[in-house]
Amino acid sequence: MKLPPDVTAANFAAAVKRFQSVVGPEWVFVSDEGVNLYRDAYTPFRGEPDEYIPSGGIGPNSVEQVQEIVRIANEFKIPLWPVSTGRNLGYGGAAPRMTGTMVLDLKQINRVLEVNDSLAYAIVEPGVSYFDFYRHLQDNHHKLWLDCPDPGWGSVIGNALEHGNGHTPYQDHFDFHCGMELVLANGELMRTGMGALPNSPSWGTFKYGFGPHISPMFSQSNFGIVTKMGIWLMPEPEAVKNYLVAVPAKTDLVPFVDTLANLMARGITDTNWAIGSPILTSQNPKIAALVASGAPTEELERAGRDANLGYWGTRLRFYGPPEIIDAQWKYAWEHLSAAIPGATFKLAASFTFPMDRDSIEEPPDDVFGKTALGIPSLSIFSLGGTTRRDGHIFFSPIIPMSGREMAKAQVIFPQAFKDLGMKPPELVGGWSWFKRNLVLLMPMTISKDPAENKKMRENYRSLIKIAAANGWGEYRTATAFMDHVMDQLSFNNHALRRYHETIKDAVDPNGILAPGKSGIWPKRYRESHT
Amino acid sequence: MKTLLGLVLAVGILLPSAAVAQNAEPDLKAGKATFVKWCAPCHGEGIYMTGTNALRAKYKDAKPALLEQRTDLTPEFVKGFVRKGAGLMAPFRKTEISDAELDALAAYLSRKEPR
């Protein structure tokens, strides 16, 4: 049993009894077997004493129960780590940042409260996963699509709060949220946006409300527990088309990214595309051997031309009426052709709707194909093949959507990997989740060997510093690295972190909610953890 | 899912003779529903099914890659994997798959007349 800091066993037992009286004894988990279900399956501290282990889990089934739990937690100074569906794998799973914190498991608060077909929004609770939400929309014949992140078991609310993304024009999930209900650290209930106006029909339509727009303060933070949220949905498009674009030379990267960035700023394409390299990641044994041998660029480019593979490539997805897609594509094609001699273009997939989406099969050439049609899936876990794996975390810095920055990243990170004694990635891929930016994704694997994990953690921290030295910060990170990522945002003697702490101490004086989330420590734990 | 289970139980209460006459059937239906909701996205049929593909690589042709086609699974074996996880598969919490749902799932996957 890992008790919360400064809480006696007797007080903890008394608090557990009170929690049991609120949710029923079967929904408070403090046995070893119960606690184990809340540990991070992908922890980078596997088998080490530093793993963040919760003291237990509590599974309420109503907002009123959450309020009561928070009041009791204040009374007994029990820290709580709220999770929505608890599937934040690679970022800490359902486990807290601080050992001894109790996990407040909201999975059973899982109703879709409203779906508005004409204004295309819904109000949902935190336990609603993308799988649940898709089923609800399908079974009730709503002609609305949700934008899915890659793993479909995530929470619609949780993913938005963590700044998660999908593939359609609605890809930036937090950007498409609208109004929240929260349980505050004192147990009080609050609504933001027009949710604050009783019986307002604008909760799901007008996110700003009146006065300071504070909803974003509750994303990636520990200032409140979100119990309801509005989310905008996409009316079913008449068509979806995917086009593959490839460019032949290594030096084409700069005009390629710059042209795509310009298309995005103009709204010609507003979906998720990624910069990849058909040559460097080719499964063709001859080309793969050439890449592995460290062949010179000219040779790789020649092999690429012979095999009809670009040095760089992307897939552009368009959604809407076919006539508008055709016009968007014509504009994109003309501008990419003009900017990059030898660019090639190919229609990869075309769908028209309405059709029975439940019957859509996974396309063999596009692991995200189904997800990009608003159908939740777990296909992303198949990346990496069938070799047994024990988890992963991502190092994911943000760079501006600029060719120069992207080309620089292709030099900086492979060199950093080499210097740190790791196998450098063939390329550093970039994703257009947040307009005007690329998110670089570099997976790091979890091992059963604590020595390997220790080295990985050191390397991860070094990469955070190397990125920061180039002006690049992370968009999201695993609990193990939240302090390190926040440390880099150091302008004016960490004014931002100090402001977070000022807010934290004002709204949560007992430090009950998610201590350590995003590097924000409440006063009572600050000295011992920073 | 708890609502669904509640419905199944309520039907059982309203129709006691039918429930007794077809003893195991409600469990298997509930078990199938849990499988479809929680397991099929990785252990179903399809090219990107991580669980199915991993089991195919592990067992070659010695055992079916699809869990629903296995005849060697026991309830304890199924429950162990669900609550402890394996490799990339993280364990499932009781707020996701309750003990009652897990009993039904284990009964469904250990039935001796696979799909």
PDB file of C-alpha atoms in Angstrom, chain B residues 5-100:
ATOM      1  CA  LEU B   5     -26.124  -6.009 -18.266  1.00  0.00           C
ATOM      2  CA  GLY B   6     -28.879  -4.582 -16.082  1.00  0.00           C
ATOM      3  CA  LEU B   7     -31.338  -5.175 -18.911  1.00  0.00           C
ATOM      4  CA  VAL B   8     -30.169  -8.760 -19.306  1.00  0.00           C
ATOM      5  CA  LEU B   9     -30.567  -9.314 -15.574  1.00  0.00           C
ATOM      6  CA  ALA B  10     -33.979  -7.631 -15.532  1.00  0.00           C
ATOM      7  CA  VAL B  11     -35.167  -9.881 -18.361  1.00  0.00           C
ATOM      8  CA  GLY B  12     -33.862 -12.826 -16.345  1.00  0.00           C
ATOM      9  CA  ILE B  13     -35.903 -11.713 -13.341  1.00  0.00           C
ATOM     10  CA  LEU B  14     -39.049 -11.200 -15.376  1.00  0.00           C
ATOM     11  CA  LEU B  15     -38.714 -14.521 -17.170  1.00  0.00           C
ATOM     12  CA  PRO B  16     -37.264 -16.874 -14.579  1.00  0.00           C
ATOM     13  CA  SER B  17     -38.394 -20.080 -16.251  1.00  0.00           C
ATOM     14  CA  ALA B  18     -36.811 -19.144 -19.582  1.00  0.00           C
ATOM     15  CA  ALA B  19     -33.560 -18.172 -17.841  1.00  0.00           C
ATOM     16  CA  VAL B  20     -33.414 -21.459 -15.969  1.00  0.00           C
ATOM     17  CA  ALA B  21     -34.295 -23.472 -19.058  1.00  0.00           C
ATOM     18  CA  GLN B  22     -31.432 -21.942 -21.068  1.00  0.00           C
ATOM     19  CA  ASN B  23     -28.981 -21.696 -18.252  1.00  0.00           C
ATOM     20  CA  ALA B  24     -25.748 -20.590 -19.978  1.00  0.00           C
ATOM     21  CA  GLU B  25     -27.212 -18.670 -22.894  1.00  0.00           C
ATOM     22  CA  PRO B  26     -27.588 -15.199 -21.339  1.00  0.00           C
ATOM     23  CA  ASP B  27     -23.969 -15.352 -20.156  1.00  0.00           C
ATOM     24  CA  LEU B  28     -22.713 -16.173 -23.614  1.00  0.00           C
ATOM     25  CA  LYS B  29     -24.706 -13.362 -25.180  1.00  0.00           C
ATOM     26  CA  ALA B  30     -23.398 -10.899 -22.618  1.00  0.00           C
ATOM     27  CA  GLY B  31     -19.917 -12.374 -23.102  1.00  0.00           C
ATOM     28  CA  LYS B  32     -20.132 -11.923 -26.855  1.00  0.00           C
ATOM     29  CA  ALA B  33     -21.253  -8.307 -26.350  1.00  0.00           C
ATOM     30  CA  THR B  34     -18.243  -7.659 -24.102  1.00  0.00           C
ATOM     31  CA  PHE B  35     -15.962  -9.298 -26.655  1.00  0.00           C
ATOM     32  CA  VAL B  36     -17.323  -7.158 -29.478  1.00  0.00           C
ATOM     33  CA  LYS B  37     -16.990  -3.970 -27.447  1.00  0.00           C
ATOM     34  CA  TRP B  38     -13.642  -4.455 -25.766  1.00  0.00           C
ATOM     35  CA  CYS B  39     -11.667  -7.221 -27.511  1.00  0.00           C
ATOM     36  CA  ALA B  40     -12.704  -7.242 -31.178  1.00  0.00           C
ATOM     37  CA  PRO B  41     -10.945  -3.947 -32.087  1.00  0.00           C
ATOM     38  CA  CYS B  42      -7.615  -5.827 -31.637  1.00  0.00           C
ATOM     39  CA  HIS B  43      -8.637  -9.499 -31.669  1.00  0.00           C
ATOM     40  CA  GLY B  44     -11.112  -9.430 -34.552  1.00  0.00           C
ATOM     41  CA  GLU B  45     -10.621 -10.053 -38.256  1.00  0.00           C
ATOM     42  CA  GLY B  46      -8.786  -7.467 -40.343  1.00  0.00           C
ATOM     43  CA  ILE B  47      -5.360  -6.489 -41.540  1.00  0.00           C
ATOM     44  CA  TYR B  48      -4.482  -4.126 -38.693  1.00  0.00           C
ATOM     45  CA  MET B  49      -5.671  -6.330 -35.814  1.00  0.00           C
ATOM     46  CA  THR B  50      -2.696  -6.130 -33.473  1.00  0.00           C
ATOM     47  CA  GLY B  51      -3.864  -8.905 -31.136  1.00  0.00           C
ATOM     48  CA  THR B  52      -4.817 -11.319 -33.910  1.00  0.00           C
ATOM     49  CA  ASN B  53      -1.588 -10.633 -35.800  1.00  0.00           C
ATOM     50  CA  ALA B  54       0.520 -11.082 -32.654  1.00  0.00           C
ATOM     51  CA  LEU B  55      -1.126 -14.429 -31.877  1.00  0.00           C
ATOM     52  CA  ARG B  56      -0.706 -15.566 -35.493  1.00  0.00           C
ATOM     53  CA  ALA B  57       3.012 -14.784 -35.264  1.00  0.00           C
ATOM     54  CA  LYS B  58       3.269 -16.507 -31.891  1.00  0.00           C
ATOM     55  CA  TYR B  59       1.398 -19.741 -32.645  1.00  0.00           C
ATOM     56  CA  LYS B  60       1.972 -20.024 -36.418  1.00  0.00           C
ATOM     57  CA  ASP B  61      -0.569 -22.693 -37.422  1.00  0.00           C
ATOM     58  CA  ALA B  62      -0.589 -24.497 -34.075  1.00  0.00           C
ATOM     59  CA  LYS B  63      -3.586 -22.519 -32.789  1.00  0.00           C
ATOM     60  CA  PRO B  64      -6.137 -20.206 -34.412  1.00  0.00           C
ATOM     61  CA  ALA B  65      -5.070 -16.559 -34.380  1.00  0.00           C
ATOM     62  CA  LEU B  66      -8.677 -15.497 -33.686  1.00  0.00           C
ATOM     63  CA  LEU B  67      -9.604 -15.832 -30.017  1.00  0.00           C
ATOM     64  CA  GLU B  68     -13.207 -16.655 -30.914  1.00  0.00           C
ATOM     65  CA  GLN B  69     -12.002 -19.777 -32.747  1.00  0.00           C
ATOM     66  CA  ARG B  70      -9.911 -21.138 -29.873  1.00  0.00           C
ATOM     67  CA  THR B  71     -11.014 -24.290 -28.060  1.00  0.00           C
ATOM     68  CA  ASP B  72      -8.213 -24.384 -25.476  1.00  0.00           C
ATOM     69  CA  LEU B  73      -9.067 -21.262 -23.460  1.00  0.00           C
ATOM     70  CA  THR B  74     -10.198 -21.600 -19.856  1.00  0.00           C
ATOM     71  CA  PRO B  75     -12.094 -18.920 -17.918  1.00  0.00           C
ATOM     72  CA  GLU B  76      -9.110 -18.386 -15.587  1.00  0.00           C
ATOM     73  CA  PHE B  77      -6.750 -17.922 -18.547  1.00  0.00           C
ATOM     74  CA  VAL B  78      -9.026 -15.292 -20.122  1.00  0.00           C
ATOM     75  CA  LYS B  79      -9.502 -13.457 -16.836  1.00  0.00           C
ATOM     76  CA  GLY B  80      -5.763 -13.418 -16.192  1.00  0.00           C
ATOM     77  CA  PHE B  81      -5.005 -11.739 -19.509  1.00  0.00           C
ATOM     78  CA  VAL B  82      -7.813  -9.191 -19.156  1.00  0.00           C
ATOM     79  CA  ARG B  83      -6.797  -8.125 -15.657  1.00  0.00           C
ATOM     80  CA  LYS B  84      -3.015  -8.406 -16.037  1.00  0.00           C
ATOM     81  CA  GLY B  85      -2.477  -7.505 -19.692  1.00  0.00           C
ATOM     82  CA  ALA B  86       0.309  -8.780 -21.942  1.00  0.00           C
ATOM     83  CA  GLY B  87       2.931  -6.852 -23.901  1.00  0.00           C
ATOM     84  CA  LEU B  88       1.262  -3.856 -25.557  1.00  0.00           C
ATOM     85  CA  MET B  89      -2.158  -4.887 -24.182  1.00  0.00           C
ATOM     86  CA  ALA B  90      -2.761  -2.911 -21.001  1.00  0.00           C
ATOM     87  CA  PRO B  91      -5.025  -4.480 -18.341  1.00  0.00           C
ATOM     88  CA  PHE B  92      -8.724  -3.602 -18.302  1.00  0.00           C
ATOM     89  CA  ARG B  93     -10.121  -1.972 -15.165  1.00  0.00           C
ATOM     90  CA  LYS B  94     -13.318  -3.000 -13.392  1.00  0.00           C
ATOM     91  CA  THR B  95     -14.954   0.269 -14.421  1.00  0.00           C
ATOM     92  CA  GLU B  96     -14.401  -0.839 -18.026  1.00  0.00           C
ATOM     93  CA  ILE B  97     -15.131  -4.575 -17.789  1.00  0.00           C
ATOM     94  CA  SER B  98     -16.875  -5.368 -14.500  1.00  0.00           C
ATOM     95  CA  ASP B  99     -16.319  -8.679 -12.728  1.00  0.00           C
ATOM     96  CA  ALA B 100     -19.748  -9.860 -13.912  1.00  0.00           C
TER      97      ALA B 100
END
